[in-house]
CSV table of C-alpha atoms in Angstrom, one decimal:
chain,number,residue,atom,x,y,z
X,1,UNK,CA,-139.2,166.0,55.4
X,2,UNK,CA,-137.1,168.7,57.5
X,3,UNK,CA,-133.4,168.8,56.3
X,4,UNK,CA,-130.6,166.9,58.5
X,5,UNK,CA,-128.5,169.9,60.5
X,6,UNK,CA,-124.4,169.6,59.9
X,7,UNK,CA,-121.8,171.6,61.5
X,8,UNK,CA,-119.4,172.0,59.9
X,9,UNK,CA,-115.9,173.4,61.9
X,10,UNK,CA,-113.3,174.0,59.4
X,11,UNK,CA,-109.7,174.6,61.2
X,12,UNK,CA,-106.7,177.3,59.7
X,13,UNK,CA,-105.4,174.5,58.4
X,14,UNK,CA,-107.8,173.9,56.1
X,15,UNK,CA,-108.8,177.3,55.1
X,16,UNK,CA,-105.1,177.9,54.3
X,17,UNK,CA,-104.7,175.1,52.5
X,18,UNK,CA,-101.5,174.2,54.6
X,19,UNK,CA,-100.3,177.7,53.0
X,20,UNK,CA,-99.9,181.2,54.8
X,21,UNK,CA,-102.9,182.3,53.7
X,22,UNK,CA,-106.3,182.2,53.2
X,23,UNK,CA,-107.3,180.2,50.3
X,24,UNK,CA,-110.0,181.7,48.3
X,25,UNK,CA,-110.5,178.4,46.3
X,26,UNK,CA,-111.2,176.1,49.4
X,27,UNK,CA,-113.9,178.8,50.7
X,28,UNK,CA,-115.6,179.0,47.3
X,29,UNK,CA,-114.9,174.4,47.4
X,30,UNK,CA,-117.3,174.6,50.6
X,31,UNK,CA,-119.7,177.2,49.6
X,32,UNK,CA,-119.8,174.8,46.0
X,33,UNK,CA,-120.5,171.7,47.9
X,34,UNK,CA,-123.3,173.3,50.6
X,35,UNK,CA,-125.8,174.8,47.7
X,36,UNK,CA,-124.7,171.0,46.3
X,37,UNK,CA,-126.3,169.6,49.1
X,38,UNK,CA,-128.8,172.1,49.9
X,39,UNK,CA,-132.5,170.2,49.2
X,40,UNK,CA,-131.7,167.4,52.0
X,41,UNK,CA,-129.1,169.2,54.5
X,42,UNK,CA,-129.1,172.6,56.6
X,43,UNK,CA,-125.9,174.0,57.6
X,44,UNK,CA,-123.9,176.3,60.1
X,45,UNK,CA,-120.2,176.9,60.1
X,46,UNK,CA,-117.8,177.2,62.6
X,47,UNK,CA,-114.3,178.5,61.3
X,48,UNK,CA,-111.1,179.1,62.4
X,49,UNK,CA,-108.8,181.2,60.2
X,50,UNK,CA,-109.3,185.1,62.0
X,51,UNK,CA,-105.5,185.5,63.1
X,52,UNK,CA,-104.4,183.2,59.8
X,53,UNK,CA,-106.5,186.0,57.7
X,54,UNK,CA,-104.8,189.3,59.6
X,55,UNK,CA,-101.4,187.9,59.0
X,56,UNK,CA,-101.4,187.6,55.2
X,57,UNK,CA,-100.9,191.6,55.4
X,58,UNK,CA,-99.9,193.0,59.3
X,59,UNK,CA,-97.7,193.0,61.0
X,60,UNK,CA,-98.1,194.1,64.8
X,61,UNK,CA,-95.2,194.7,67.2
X,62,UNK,CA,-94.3,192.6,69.7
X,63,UNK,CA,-94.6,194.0,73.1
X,64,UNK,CA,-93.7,190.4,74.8
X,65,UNK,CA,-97.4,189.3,75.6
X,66,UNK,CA,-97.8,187.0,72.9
X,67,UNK,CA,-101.7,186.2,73.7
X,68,UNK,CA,-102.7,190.1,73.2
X,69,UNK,CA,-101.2,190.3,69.5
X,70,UNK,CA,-103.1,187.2,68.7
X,71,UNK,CA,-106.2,188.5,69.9
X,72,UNK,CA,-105.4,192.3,68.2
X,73,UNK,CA,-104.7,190.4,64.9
X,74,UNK,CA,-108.1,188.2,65.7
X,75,UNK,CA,-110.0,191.7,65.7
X,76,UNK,CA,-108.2,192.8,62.5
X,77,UNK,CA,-108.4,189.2,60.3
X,78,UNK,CA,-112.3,188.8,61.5
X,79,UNK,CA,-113.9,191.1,59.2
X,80,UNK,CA,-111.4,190.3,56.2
X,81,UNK,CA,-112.3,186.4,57.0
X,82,UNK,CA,-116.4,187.0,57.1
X,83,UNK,CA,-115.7,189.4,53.7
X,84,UNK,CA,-114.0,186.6,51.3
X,85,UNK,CA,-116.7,183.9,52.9
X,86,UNK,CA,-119.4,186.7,51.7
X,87,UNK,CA,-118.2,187.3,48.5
X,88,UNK,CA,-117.8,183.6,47.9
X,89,UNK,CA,-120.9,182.2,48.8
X,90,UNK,CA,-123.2,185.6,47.4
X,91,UNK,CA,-121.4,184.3,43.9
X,92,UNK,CA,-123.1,180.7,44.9
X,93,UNK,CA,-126.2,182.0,45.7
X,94,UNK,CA,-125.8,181.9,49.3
X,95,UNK,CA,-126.3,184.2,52.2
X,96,UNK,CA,-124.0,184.1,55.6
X,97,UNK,CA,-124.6,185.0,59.1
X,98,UNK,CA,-121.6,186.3,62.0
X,99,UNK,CA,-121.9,185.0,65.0
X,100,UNK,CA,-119.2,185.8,67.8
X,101,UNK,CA,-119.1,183.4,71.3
X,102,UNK,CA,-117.2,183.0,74.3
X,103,UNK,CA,-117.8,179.9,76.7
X,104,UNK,CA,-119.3,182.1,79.3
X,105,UNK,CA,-122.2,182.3,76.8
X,106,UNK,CA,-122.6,178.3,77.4
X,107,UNK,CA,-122.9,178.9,81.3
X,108,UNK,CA,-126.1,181.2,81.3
X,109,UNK,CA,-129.4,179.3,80.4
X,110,UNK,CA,-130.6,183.1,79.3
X,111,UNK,CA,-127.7,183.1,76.7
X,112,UNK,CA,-128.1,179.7,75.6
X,113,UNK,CA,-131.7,179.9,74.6
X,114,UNK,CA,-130.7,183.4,72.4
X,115,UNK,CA,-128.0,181.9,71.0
X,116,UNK,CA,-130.0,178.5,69.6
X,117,UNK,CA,-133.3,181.2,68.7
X,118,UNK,CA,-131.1,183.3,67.0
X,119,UNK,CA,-129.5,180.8,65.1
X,120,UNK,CA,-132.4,178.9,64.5
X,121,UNK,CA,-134.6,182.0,63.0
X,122,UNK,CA,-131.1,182.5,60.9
X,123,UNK,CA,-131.0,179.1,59.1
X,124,UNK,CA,-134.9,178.9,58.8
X,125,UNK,CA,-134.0,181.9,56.4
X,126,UNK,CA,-131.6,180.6,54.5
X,127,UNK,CA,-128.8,182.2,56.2
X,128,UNK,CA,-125.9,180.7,57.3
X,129,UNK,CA,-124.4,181.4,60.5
X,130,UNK,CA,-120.8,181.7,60.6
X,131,UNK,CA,-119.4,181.4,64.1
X,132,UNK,CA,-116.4,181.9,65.5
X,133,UNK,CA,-115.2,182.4,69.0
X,134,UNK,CA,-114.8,186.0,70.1
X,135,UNK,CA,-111.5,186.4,70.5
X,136,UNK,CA,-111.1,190.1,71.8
X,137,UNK,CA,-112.4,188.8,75.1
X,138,UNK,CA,-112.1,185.7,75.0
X,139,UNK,CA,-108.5,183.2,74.3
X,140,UNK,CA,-109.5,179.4,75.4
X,141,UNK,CA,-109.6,178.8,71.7
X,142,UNK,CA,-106.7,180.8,70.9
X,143,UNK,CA,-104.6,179.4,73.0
X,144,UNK,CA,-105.7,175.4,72.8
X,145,UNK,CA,-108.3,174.0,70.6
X,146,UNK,CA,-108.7,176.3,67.1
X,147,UNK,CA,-112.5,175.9,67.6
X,148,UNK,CA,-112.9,171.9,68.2
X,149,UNK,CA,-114.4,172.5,71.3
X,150,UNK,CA,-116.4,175.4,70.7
X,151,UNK,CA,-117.8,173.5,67.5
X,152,UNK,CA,-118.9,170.8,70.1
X,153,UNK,CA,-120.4,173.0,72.4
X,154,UNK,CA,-122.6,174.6,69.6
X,155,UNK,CA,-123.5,171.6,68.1
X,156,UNK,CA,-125.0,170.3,71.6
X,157,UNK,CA,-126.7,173.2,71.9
X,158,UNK,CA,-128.4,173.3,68.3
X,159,UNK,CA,-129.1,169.3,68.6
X,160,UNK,CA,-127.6,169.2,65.3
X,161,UNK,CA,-127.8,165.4,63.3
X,162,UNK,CA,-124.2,165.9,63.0
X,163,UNK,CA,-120.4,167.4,63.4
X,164,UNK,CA,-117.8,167.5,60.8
X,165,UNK,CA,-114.6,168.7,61.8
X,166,UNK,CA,-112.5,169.6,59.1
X,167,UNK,CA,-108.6,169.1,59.4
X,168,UNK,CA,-105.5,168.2,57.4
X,169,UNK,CA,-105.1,164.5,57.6
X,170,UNK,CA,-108.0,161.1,56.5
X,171,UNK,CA,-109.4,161.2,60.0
X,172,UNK,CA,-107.5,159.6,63.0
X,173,UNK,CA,-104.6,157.6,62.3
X,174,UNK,CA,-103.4,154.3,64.0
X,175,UNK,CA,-100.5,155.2,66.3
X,176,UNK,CA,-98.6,152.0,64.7
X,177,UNK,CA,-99.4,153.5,61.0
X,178,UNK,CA,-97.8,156.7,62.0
X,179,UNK,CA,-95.0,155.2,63.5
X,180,UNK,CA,-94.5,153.3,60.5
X,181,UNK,CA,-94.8,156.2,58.3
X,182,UNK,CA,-97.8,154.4,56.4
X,183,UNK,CA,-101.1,156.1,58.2
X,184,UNK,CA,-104.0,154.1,58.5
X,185,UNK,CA,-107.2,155.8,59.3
X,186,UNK,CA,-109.3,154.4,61.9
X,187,UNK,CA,-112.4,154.2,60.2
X,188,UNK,CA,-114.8,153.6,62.9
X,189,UNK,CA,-115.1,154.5,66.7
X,190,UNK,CA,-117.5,153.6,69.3
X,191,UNK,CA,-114.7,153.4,72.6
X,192,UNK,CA,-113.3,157.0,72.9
X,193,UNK,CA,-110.9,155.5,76.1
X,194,UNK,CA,-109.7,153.3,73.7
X,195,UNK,CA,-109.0,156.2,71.1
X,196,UNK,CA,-106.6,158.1,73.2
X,197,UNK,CA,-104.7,155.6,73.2
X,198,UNK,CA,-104.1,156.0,69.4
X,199,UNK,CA,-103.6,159.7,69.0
X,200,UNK,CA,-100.5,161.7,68.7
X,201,UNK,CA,-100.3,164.9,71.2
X,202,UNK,CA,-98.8,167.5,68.0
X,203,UNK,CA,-100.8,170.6,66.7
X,204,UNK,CA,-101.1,171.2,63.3
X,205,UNK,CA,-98.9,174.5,61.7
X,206,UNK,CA,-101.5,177.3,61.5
X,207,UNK,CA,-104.2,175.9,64.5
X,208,UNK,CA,-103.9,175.2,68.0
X,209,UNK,CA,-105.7,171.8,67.9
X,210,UNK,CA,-104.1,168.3,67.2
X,211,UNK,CA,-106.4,165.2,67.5
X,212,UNK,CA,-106.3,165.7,71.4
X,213,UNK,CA,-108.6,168.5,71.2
X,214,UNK,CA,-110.5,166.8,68.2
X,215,UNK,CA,-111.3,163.8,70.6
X,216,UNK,CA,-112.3,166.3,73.5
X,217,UNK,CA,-114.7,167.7,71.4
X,218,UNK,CA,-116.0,164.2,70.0
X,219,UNK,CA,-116.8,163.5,73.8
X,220,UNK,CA,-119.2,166.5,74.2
X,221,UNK,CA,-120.7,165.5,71.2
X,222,UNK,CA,-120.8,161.3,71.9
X,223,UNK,CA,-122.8,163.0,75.5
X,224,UNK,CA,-125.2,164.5,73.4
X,225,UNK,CA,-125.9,161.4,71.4
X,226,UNK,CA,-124.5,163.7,68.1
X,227,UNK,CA,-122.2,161.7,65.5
X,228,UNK,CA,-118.7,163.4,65.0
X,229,UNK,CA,-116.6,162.7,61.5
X,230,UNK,CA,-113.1,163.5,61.3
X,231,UNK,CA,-112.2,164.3,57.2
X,232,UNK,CA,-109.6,165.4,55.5
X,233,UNK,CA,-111.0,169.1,54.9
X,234,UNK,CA,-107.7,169.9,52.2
X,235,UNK,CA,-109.0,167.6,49.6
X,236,UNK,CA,-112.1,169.2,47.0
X,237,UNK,CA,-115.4,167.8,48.0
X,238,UNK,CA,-114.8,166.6,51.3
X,239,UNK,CA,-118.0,166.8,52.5
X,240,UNK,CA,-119.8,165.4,49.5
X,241,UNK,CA,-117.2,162.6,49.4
X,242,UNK,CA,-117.5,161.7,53.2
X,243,UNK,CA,-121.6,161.8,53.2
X,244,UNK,CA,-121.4,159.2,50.2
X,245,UNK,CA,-118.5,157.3,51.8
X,246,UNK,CA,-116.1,157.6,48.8
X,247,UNK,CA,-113.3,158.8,50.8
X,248,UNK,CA,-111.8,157.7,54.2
X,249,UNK,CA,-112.5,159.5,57.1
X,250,UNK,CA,-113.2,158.6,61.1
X,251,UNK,CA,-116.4,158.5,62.3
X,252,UNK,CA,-117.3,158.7,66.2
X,253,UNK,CA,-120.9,157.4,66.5
């Protein structure tokens, strides 16, 4: 039997830990649970956590065009990011890929099909793409999103079995919960109009997404009949947990 295909999009947020840094312990927590899981699932990684990774130890000057620092810092955190998932996963006994995109790359049929060979000829041995968006050319995701939709786009692409987006809180929350400061996670979704509805407009601390740009992206995904869960990517095991339904999470068939 071939292995089920995740992606996996893991925001700042998580990879931080809700801290200013990157956490070395959550990367090594993902890489633990992925060779966990490795006889029955396949996977490929879209993270965040580039500008999060440069900050931790630069500081650039400020010449008043705010988007240019973030993309300089992007260039610098990049490698340093790829480097602690590397040494992390090599200890596991896994091996990882760099991938760099831009959405012109999902306009052009030419670049699409390279793209999904490449990536497929990567995973069929054993490596595992890490993709990001290239942010020296490139600032949709800098400036609104932290990957959601770039995650969305990819996993369309790859016809993966499924998209887990990694964030800070159990999945989507009812508006009333929040407003009653006792969040209730909507556990399942088939009516994404009816989900807007619910969803506050705020971006978390270190990312640019919110559950705005979470939903955006789970209606790429809901086109190309792919299921999108929504977990709380702070806690240990989160993937393990959500695939044996031990945790709560929100899952968009």
């Amino acid at each position: 039997m071939s292995k089920k295909r995740i992606l996996l999009k893991i925001g700042s947020n998580t990879l931080t830990k809700e801290t200013n840094q990157i956490s070395r312990g959550k990367i090594e927590d993902i890489g633990r649970q992925i060779a966990a899981l490795n006889n029955d699932y396949e996977f490929i990684i879209v993270s965040s956590g580039a500008i999060a990774a440069a900050k931790q130890f630069v500081k650039l000057e400020h010449n008043g065009k705010d988007i240019n620092i973030k993309q300089a810092l992007a260039a610098i955190g990049q490698p340093h990011l790829m480097r602690i998932f590397q040494e992390n996963f090599r200890e596991l006994g896994l091996f990882t890929s760099q991938c760099l995109l831009s959405y012109s790359d999902f306009e052009k049929q030419s670049s699409k099909i390279n793209i999904k060979n490449t990536i497929d000829v990567l995973v069929s041995n054993n490596f595992i793409p890490i993709i990001n968006e290239n942010d020296t050319v490139a600032t949709d995701e800098i400036k609104f999103g932290d990957n959601d939709k770039l995650a969305a786009l990819t996993a369309s692409l790859l016809e993966v079995d499924l998209l887990i987006i990694a964030t800070n809180t159990n999945g989507i929350y009812t508006k009333a919960s929040i407003d009653n400061n006792k969040p209730e996670t909507i556990s399942t979704v088939t009516n994404l109009t009816n989900l807007k509805n619910e969803i506050s407009t705020g971006k978390s601390s270190h990312g640019t997404g919110g559950m705005e740009s979470k939903i955006e992206a789970a209606t790429i995904t809901k086109e190309a009949q792919i299921e999108t869960w929504i977990v709380n990517g702070i806690k240990d095991n989160f993937i393990v947990d959500a695939i044996n339904n031990t945790s709560e999470y929100t899952k968009i068939k």
